[in-house]
PDB file of C-alpha atoms and ligand atoms in Angstrom:
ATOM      1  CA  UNK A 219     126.997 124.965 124.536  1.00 93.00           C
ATOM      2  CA  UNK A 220     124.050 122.963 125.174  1.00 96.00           C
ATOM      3  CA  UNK A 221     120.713 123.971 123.352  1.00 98.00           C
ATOM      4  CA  UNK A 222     118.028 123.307 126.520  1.00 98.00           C
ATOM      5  CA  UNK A 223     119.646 121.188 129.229  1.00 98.00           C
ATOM      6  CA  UNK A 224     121.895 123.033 131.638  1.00 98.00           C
ATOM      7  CA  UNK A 225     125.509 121.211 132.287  1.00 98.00           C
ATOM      8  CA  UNK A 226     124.242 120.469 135.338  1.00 98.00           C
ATOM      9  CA  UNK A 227     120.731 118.254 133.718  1.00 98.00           C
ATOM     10  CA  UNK A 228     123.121 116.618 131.312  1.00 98.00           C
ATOM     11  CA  UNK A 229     125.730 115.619 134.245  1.00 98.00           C
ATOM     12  CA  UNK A 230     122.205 113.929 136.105  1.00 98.00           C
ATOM     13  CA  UNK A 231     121.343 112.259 132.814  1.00 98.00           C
ATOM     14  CA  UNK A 232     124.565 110.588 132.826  1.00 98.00           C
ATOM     15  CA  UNK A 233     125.002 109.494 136.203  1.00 98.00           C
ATOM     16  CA  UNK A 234     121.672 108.934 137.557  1.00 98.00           C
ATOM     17  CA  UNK A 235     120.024 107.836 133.856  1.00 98.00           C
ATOM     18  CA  UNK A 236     116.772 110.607 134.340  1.00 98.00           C
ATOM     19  CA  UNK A 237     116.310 114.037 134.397  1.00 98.00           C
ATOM     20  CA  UNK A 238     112.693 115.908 135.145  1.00 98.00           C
ATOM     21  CA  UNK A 239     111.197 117.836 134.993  1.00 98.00           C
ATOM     22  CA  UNK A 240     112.031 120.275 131.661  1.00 98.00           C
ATOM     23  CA  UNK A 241     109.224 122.804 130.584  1.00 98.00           C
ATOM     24  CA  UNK A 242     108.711 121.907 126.533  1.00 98.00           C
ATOM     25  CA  UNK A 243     105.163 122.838 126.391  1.00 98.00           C
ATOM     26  CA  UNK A 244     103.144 126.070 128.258  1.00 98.00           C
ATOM     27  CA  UNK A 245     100.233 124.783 130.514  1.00 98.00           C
ATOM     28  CA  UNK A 246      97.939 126.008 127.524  1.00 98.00           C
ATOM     29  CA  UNK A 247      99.374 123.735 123.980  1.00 98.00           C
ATOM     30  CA  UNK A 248      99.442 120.834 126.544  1.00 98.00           C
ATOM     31  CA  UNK A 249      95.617 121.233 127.269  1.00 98.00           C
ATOM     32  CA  UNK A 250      95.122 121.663 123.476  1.00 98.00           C
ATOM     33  CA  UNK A 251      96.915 118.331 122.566  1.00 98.00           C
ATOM     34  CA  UNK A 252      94.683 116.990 125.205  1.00 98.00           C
ATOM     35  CA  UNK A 253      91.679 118.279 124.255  1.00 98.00           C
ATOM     36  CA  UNK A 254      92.572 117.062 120.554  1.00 98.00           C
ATOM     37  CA  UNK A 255      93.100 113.507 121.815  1.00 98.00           C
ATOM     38  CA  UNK A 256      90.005 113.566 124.024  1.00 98.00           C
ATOM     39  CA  UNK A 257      87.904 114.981 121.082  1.00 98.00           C
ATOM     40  CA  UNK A 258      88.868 112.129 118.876  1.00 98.00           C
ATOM     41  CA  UNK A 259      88.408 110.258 121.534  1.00 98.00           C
ATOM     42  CA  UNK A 260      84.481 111.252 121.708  1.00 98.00           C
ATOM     43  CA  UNK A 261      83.991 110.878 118.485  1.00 98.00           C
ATOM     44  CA  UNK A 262      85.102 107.505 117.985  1.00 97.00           C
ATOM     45  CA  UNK A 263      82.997 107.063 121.992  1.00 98.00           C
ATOM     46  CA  UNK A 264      86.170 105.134 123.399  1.00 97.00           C
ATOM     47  CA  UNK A 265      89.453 105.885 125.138  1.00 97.00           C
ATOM     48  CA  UNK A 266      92.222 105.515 122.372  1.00 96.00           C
ATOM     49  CA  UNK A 267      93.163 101.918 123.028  1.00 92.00           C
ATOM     50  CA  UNK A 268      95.150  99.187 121.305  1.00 91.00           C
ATOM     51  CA  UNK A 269      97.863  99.795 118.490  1.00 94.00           C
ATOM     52  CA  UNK A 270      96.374 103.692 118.298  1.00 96.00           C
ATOM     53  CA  UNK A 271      98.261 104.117 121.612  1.00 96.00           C
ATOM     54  CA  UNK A 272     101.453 103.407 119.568  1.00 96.00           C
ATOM     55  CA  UNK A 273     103.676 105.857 117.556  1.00 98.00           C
ATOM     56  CA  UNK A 274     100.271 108.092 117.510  1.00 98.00           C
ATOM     57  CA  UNK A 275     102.634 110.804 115.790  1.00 98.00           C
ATOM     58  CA  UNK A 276     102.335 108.973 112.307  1.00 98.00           C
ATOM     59  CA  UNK A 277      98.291 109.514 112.591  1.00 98.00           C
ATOM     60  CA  UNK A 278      97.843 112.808 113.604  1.00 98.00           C
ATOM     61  CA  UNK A 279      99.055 116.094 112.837  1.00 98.00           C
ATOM     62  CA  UNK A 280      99.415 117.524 116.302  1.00 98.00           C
ATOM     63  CA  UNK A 281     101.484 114.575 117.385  1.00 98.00           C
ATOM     64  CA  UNK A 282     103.645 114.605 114.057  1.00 98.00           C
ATOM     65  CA  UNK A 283     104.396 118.832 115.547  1.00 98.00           C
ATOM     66  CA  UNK A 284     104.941 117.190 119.007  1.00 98.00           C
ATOM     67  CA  UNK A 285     108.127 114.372 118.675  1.00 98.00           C
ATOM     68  CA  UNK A 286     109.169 117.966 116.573  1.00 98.00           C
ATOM     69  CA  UNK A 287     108.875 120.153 119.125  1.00 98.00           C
ATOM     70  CA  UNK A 288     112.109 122.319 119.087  1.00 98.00           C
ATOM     71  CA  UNK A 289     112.825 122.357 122.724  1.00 98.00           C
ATOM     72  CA  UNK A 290     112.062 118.580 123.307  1.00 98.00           C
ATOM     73  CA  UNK A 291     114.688 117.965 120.469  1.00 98.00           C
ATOM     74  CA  UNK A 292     117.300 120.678 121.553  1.00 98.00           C
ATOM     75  CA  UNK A 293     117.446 118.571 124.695  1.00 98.00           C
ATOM     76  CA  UNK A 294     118.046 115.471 122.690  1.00 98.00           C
ATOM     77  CA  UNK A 295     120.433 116.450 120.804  1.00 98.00           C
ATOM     78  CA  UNK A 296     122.321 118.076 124.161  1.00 98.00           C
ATOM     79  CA  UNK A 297     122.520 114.467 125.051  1.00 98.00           C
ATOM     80  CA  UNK A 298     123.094 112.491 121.383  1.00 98.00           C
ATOM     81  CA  UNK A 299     124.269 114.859 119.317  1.00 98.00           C
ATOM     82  CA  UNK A 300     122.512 116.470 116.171  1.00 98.00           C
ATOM     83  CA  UNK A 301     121.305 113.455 113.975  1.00 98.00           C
ATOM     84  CA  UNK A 302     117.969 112.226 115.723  1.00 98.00           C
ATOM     85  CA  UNK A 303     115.703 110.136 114.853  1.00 98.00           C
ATOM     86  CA  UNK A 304     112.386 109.549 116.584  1.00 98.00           C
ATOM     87  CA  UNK A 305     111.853 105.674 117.110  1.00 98.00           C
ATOM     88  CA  UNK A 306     108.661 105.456 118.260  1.00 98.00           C
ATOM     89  CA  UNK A 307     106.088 107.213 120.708  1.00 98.00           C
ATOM     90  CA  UNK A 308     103.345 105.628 122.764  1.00 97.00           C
ATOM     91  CA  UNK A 309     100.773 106.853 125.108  1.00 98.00           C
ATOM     92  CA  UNK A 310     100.288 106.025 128.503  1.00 97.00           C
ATOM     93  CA  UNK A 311      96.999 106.678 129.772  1.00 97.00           C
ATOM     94  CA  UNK A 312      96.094 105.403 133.270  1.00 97.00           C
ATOM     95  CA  UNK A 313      91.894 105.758 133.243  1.00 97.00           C
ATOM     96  CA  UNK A 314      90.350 107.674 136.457  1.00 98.00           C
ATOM     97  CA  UNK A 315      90.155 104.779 139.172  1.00 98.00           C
ATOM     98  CA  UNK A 316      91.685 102.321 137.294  1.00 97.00           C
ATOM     99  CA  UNK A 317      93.817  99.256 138.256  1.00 97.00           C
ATOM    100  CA  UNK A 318      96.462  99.990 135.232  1.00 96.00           C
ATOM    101  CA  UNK A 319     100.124  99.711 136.592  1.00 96.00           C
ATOM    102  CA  UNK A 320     103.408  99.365 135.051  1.00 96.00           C
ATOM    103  CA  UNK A 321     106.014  96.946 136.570  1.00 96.00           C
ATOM    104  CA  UNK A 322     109.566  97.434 136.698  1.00 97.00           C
ATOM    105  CA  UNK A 323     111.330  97.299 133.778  1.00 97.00           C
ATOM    106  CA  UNK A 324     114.028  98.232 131.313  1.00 97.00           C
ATOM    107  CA  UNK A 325     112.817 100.036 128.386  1.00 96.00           C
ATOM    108  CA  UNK A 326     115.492  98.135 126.324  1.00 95.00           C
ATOM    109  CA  UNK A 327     114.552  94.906 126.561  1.00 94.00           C
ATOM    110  CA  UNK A 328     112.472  93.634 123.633  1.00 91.00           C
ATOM    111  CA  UNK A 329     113.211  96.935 121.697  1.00 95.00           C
ATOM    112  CA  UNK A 330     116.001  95.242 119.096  1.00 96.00           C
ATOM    113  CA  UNK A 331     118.228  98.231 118.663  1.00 97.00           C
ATOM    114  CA  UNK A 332     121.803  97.327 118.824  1.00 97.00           C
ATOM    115  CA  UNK A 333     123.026 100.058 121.032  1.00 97.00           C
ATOM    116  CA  UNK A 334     121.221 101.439 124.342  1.00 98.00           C
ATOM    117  CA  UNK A 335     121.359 105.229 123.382  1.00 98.00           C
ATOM    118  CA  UNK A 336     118.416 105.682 123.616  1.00 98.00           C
ATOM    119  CA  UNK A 337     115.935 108.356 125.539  1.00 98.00           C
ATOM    120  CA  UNK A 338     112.747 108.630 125.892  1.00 98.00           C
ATOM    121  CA  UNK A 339     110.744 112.340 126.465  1.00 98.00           C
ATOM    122  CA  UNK A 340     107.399 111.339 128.655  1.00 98.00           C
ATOM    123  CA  UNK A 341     105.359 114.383 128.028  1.00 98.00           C
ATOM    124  CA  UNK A 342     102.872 115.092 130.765  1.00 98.00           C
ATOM    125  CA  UNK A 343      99.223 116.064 129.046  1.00 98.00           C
ATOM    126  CA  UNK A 344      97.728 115.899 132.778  1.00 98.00           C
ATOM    127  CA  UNK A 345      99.472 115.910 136.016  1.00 98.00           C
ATOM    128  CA  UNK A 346     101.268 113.105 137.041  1.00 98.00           C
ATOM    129  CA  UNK A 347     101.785 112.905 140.742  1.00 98.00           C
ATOM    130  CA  UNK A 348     101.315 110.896 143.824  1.00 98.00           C
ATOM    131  CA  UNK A 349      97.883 110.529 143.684  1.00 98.00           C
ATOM    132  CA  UNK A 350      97.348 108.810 139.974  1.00 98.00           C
ATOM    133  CA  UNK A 351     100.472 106.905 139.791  1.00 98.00           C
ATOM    134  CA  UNK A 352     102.980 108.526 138.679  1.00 98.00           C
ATOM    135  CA  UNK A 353     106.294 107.069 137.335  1.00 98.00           C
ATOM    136  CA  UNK A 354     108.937 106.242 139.677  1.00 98.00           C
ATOM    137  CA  UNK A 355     112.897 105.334 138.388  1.00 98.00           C
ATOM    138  CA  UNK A 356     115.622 103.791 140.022  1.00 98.00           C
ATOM    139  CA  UNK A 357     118.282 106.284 139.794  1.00 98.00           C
ATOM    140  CA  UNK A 358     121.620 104.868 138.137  1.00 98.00           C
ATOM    141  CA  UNK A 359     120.006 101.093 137.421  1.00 97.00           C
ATOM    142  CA  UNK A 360     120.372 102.152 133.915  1.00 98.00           C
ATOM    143  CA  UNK A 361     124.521 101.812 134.355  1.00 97.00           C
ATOM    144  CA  UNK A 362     123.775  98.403 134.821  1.00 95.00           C
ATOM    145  CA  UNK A 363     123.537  95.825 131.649  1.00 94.00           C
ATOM    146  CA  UNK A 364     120.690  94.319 130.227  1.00 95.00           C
ATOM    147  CA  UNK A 365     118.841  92.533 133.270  1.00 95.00           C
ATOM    148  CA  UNK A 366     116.692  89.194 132.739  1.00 95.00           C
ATOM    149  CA  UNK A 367     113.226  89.784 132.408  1.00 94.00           C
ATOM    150  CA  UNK A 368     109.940  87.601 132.445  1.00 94.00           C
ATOM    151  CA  UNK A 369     106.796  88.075 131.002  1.00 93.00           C
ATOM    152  CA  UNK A 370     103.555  87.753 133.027  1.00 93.00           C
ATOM    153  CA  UNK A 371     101.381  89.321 130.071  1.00 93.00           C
ATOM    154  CA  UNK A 372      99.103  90.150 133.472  1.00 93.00           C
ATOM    155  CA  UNK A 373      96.094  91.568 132.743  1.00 92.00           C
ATOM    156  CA  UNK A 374      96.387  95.409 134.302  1.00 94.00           C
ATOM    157  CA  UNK A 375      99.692  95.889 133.407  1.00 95.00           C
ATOM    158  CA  UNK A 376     100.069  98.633 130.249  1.00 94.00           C
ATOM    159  CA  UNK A 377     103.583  96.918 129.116  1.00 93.00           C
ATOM    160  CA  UNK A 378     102.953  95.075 125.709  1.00 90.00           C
ATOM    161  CA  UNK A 379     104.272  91.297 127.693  1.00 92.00           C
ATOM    162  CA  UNK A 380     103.775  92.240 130.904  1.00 93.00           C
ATOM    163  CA  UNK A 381     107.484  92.361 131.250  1.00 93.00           C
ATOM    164  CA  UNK A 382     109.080  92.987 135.045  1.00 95.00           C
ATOM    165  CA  UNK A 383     112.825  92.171 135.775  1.00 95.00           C
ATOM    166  CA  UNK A 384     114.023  89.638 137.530  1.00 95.00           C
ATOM    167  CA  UNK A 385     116.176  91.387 139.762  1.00 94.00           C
ATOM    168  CA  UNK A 386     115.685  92.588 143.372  1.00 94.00           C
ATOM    169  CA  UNK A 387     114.295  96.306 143.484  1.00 94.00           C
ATOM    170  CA  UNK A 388     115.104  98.476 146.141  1.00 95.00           C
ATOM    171  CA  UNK A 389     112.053 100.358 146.202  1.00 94.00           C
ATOM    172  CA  UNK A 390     112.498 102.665 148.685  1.00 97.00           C
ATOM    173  CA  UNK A 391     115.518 104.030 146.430  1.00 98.00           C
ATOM    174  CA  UNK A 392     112.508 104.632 144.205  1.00 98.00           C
ATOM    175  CA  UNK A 393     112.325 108.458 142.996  1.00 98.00           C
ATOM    176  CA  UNK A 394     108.690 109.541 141.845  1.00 98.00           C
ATOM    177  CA  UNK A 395     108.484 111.559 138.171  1.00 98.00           C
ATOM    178  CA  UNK A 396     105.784 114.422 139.404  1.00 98.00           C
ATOM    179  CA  UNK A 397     105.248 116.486 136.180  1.00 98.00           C
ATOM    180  CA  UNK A 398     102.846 119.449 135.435  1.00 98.00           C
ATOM    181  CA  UNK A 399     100.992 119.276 132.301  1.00 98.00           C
ATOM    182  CA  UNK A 400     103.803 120.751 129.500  1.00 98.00           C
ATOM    183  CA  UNK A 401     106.292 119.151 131.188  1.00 98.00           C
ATOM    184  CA  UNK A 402     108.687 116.207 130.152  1.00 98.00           C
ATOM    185  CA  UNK A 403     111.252 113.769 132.168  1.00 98.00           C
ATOM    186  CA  UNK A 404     113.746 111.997 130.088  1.00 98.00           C
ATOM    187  CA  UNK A 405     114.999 108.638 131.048  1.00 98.00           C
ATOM    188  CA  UNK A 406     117.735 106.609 129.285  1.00 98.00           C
ATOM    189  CA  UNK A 407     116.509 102.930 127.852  1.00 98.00           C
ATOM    190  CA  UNK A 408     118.108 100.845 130.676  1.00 98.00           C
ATOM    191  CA  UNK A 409     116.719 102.439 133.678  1.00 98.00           C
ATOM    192  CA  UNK A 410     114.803 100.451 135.673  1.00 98.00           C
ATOM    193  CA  UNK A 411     111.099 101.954 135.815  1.00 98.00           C
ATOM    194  CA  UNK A 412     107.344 101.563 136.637  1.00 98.00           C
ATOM    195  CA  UNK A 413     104.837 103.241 137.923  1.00 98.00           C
ATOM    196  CA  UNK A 414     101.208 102.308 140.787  1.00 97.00           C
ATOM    197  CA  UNK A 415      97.564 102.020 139.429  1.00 98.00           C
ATOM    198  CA  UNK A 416      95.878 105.212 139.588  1.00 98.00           C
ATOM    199  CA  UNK A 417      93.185 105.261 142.477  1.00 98.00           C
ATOM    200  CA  UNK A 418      92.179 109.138 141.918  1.00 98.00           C
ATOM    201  CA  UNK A 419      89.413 110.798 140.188  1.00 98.00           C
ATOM    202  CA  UNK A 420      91.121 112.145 137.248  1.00 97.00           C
ATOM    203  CA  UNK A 421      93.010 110.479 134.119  1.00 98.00           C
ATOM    204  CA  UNK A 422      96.788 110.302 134.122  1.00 98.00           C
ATOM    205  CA  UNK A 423      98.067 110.548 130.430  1.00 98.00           C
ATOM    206  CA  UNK A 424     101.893 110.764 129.187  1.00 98.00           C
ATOM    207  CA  UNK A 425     102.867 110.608 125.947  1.00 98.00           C
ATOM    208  CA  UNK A 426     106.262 108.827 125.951  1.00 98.00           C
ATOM    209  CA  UNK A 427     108.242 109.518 122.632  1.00 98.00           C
ATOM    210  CA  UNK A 428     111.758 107.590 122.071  1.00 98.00           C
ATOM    211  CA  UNK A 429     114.168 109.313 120.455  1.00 98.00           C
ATOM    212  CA  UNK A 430     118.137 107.603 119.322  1.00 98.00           C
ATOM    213  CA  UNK A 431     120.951 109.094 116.859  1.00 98.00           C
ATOM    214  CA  UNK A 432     121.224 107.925 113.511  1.00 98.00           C
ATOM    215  CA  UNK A 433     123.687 105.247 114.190  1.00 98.00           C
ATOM    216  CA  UNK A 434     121.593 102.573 116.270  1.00 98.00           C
ATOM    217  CA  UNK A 435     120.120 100.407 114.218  1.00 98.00           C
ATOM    218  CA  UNK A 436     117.303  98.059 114.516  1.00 97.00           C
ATOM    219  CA  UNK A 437     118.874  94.293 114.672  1.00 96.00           C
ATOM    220  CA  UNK A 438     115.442  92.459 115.359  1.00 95.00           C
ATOM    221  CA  UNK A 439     113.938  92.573 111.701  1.00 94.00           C
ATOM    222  CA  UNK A 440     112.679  95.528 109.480  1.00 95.00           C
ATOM    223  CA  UNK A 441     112.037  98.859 111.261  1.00 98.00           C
ATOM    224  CA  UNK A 442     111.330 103.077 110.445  1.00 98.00           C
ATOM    225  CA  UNK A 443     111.798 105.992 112.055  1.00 98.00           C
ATOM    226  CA  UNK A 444     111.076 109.400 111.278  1.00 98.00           C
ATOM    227  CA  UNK A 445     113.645 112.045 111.055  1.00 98.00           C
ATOM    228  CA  UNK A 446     113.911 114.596 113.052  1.00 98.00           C
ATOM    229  CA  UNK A 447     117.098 116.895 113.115  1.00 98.00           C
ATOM    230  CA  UNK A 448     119.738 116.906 111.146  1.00 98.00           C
ATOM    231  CA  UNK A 449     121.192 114.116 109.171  1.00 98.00           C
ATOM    232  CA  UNK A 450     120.593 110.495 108.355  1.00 98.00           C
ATOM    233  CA  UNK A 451     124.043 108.849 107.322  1.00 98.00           C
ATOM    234  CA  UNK A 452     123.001 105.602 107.819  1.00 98.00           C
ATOM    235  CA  UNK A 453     120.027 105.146 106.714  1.00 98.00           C
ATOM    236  CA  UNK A 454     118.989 101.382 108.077  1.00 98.00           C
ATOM    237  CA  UNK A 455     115.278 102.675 108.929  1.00 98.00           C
ATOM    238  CA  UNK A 456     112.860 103.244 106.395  1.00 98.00           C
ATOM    239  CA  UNK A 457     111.369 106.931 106.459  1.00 97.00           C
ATOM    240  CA  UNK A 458     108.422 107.641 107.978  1.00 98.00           C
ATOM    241  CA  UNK A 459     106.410 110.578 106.712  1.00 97.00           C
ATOM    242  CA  UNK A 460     104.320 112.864 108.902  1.00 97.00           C
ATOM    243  CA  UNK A 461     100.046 112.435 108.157  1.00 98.00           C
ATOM    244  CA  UNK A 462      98.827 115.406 106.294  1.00 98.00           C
ATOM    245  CA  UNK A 463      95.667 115.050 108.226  1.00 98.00           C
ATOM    246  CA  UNK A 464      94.649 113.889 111.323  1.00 98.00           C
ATOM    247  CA  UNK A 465      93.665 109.778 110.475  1.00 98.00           C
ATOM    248  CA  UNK A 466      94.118 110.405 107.020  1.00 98.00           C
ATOM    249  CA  UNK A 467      93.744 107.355 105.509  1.00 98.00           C
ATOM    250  CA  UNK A 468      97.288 106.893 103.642  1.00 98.00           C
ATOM    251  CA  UNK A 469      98.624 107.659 107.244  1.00 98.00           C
ATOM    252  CA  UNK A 470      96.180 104.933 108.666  1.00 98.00           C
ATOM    253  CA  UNK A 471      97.516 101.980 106.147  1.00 98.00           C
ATOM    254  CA  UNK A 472     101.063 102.959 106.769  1.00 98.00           C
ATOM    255  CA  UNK A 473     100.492 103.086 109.919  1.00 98.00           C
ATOM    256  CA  UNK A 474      98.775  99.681 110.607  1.00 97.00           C
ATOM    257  CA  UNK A 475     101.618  97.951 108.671  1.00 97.00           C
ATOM    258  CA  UNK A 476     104.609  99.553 111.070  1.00 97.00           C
ATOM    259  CA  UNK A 477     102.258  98.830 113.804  1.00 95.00           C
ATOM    260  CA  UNK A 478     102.202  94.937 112.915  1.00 94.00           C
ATOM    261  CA  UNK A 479     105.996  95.142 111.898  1.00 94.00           C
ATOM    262  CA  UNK A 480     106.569  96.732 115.255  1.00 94.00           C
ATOM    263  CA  UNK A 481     104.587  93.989 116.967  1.00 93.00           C
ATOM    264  CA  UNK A 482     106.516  90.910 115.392  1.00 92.00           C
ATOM    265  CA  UNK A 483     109.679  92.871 117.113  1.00 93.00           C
ATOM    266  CA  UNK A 484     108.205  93.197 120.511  1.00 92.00           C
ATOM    267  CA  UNK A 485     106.408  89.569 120.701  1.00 92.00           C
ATOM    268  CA  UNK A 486     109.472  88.073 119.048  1.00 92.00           C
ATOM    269  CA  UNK A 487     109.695  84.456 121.018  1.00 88.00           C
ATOM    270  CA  UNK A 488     105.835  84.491 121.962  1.00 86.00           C
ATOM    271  CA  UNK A 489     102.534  83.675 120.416  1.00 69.00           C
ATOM    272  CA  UNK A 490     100.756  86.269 122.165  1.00 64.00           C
ATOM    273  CA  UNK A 491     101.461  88.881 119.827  1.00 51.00           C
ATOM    274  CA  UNK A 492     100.735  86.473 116.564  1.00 48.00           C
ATOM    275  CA  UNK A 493      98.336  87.850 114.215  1.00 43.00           C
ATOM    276  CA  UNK A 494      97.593  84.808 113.626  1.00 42.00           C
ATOM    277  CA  UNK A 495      95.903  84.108 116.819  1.00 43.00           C
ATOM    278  CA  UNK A 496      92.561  85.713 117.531  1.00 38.00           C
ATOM    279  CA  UNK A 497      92.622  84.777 121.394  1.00 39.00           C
ATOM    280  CA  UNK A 498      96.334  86.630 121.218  1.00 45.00           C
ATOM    281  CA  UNK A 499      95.188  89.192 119.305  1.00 41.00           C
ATOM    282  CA  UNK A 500      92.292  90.331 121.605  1.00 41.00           C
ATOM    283  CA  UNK A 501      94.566  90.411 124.610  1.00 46.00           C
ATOM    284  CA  UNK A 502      97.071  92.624 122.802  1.00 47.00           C
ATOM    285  CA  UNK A 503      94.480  95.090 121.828  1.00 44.00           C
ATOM    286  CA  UNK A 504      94.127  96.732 124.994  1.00 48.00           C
ATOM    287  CA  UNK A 505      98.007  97.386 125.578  1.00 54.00           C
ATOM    288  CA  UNK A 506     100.127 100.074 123.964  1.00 52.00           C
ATOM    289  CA  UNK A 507     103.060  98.681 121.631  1.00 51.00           C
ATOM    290  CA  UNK A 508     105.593  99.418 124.095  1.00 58.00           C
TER     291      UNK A 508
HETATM  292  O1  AKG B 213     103.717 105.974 132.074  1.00 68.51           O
HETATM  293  C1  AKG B 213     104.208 105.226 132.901  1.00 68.51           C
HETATM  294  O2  AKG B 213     103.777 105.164 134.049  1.00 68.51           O
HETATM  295  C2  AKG B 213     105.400 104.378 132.535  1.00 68.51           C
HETATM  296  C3  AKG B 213     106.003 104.808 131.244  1.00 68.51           C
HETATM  297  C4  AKG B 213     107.098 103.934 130.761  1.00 68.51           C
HETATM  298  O3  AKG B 213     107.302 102.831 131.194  1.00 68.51           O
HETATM  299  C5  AKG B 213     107.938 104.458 129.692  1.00 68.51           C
HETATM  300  O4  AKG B 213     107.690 105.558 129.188  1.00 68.51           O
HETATM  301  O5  AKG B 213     108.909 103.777 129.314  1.00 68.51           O
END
């Protein structure tokens, strides 16, 4: 019996490689987690930018509770089975009026894990509709392969090279994600996906957490991944432990050295990404690791 998904969700998943949109959170906890992110965000007098967009859930303690969030994770495991691993998490935040996009692309393409089971929960913390660019998927482009990609590392869009595939895109096949706040879509790593800038008066912010069973490993050099149901047979990523305070300053070091790990994954092949290069460096700063 599934957990959360009905037969019907899990039969969609399959087929058409999305499914939206599945309550986790009530309207209320996702205006906390909001309100937490936009209170740090005051505090530190910037919109979280940069590497602190990416797997947030090691830094703060209301993040580390989200990726654990039984219902997100019952669906998971309706769809890989009970030993699940979350990969990574990044937040997509499209600023009020802003000229932010994401191209189309396969989520699977500079990721380095040897197997494409692989989902990812986008968590709306706002609405995410029509009017500030929402995503939009391609249903069934994920039962294609691995499509060639190439990187435009152009300046507006939130992907970490600017990635877009190089096949045609039939966008009027195009279906739009609309979420509430508290609610998630879950799309599998080879669906084609983007998403418009977002020309309203309001922010637009997801929180995209990528979830795989134990047995996909990480072929691409040294990875970790944090444990979330059941068991870990194979143990090929290190263990990631939750913070045991928000930006506690353990978290913050282990964080900064899985975010520069993480990095030398996703730039593989490119200078851009080299923390070696300053020019490189400031570019990357304003994209998520994703
Ligand atoms: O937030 C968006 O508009 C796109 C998100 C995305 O590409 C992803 O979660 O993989």
């Amino acid at each position: 019996m599934p957990k959360m998904l009905t037969p019907a969700q899990i039969a969609q998943y399959e087929y058409d490689g999305y499914v939206h949109p599945v309550r986790v959170l009530s309207s209320v906890a996702a205006a906390t987690i909001r309100a937490k992110l936009e209170t740090f965000e005051a505090a530190t007098g910037e919109p979280l930018k940069g590497d602190l967009r990416h797997k947030t859930h090691l830094l703060f303690t209301w993040l580390a509770d989200l990726v654990r969030t039984t219902g997100i994770v019952d669906a998971i495991e309706d769809l890989y089975g009970p030993d699940l691993l979350c990969w990574s998490s990044s937040f997509f935040i499209k600023e009020a009026r802003s000229l932010d996009y994401v191209s189309w692309h396969q989520d699977s393409t500079y990721w380095g894990l040897n197997k494409p089971n692989v989902v990812s929960a986008w968590v709306a913390l706002t609405p995410s509709n029509v009017t500030n660019g929402a995503m939009e998927v391609i249903p069934g482009s994920h039962r294609m392969d691995q499509v060639p990609h190439r990187d435009t590392f152009a300046k507006h869009n939130l992907l970490t090279r600017g990635q877009e595939v190089m096949v045609d895109v039939d966008a009027r096949q195009a279906v739009r994600i609309e979420l509430e706040p508290g609610e998630m879509s879950l799309h599998h790593v080879r669906l084609i996906h983007g998403s418009p800038a977002n020309p309203s008066d309001a922010r637009r912010i997801g929180f995209a957490i990528r979830y795989i069973p134990t047995d996909v490993h990480q072929i691409a050099g040294e990875d970790s991944a944090t444990l979330v149901r059941g068991i870990d047979r194979y143990r090929t990523f290190a263990d990631e432990p939750p913070p045991c305070a928000d930006m506690d300053p353990a978290a913050v070091a282990l964080h900064r050295g899985i975010t520069e790990r993480n990095a030398q994954i996703l730039y593989r092949g490119t200078t851009v990404g080299s923390y070696n290069d300053p020019l490189a460096l400031a570019d990357r700063s304003e994209r998520p690791v994703s």
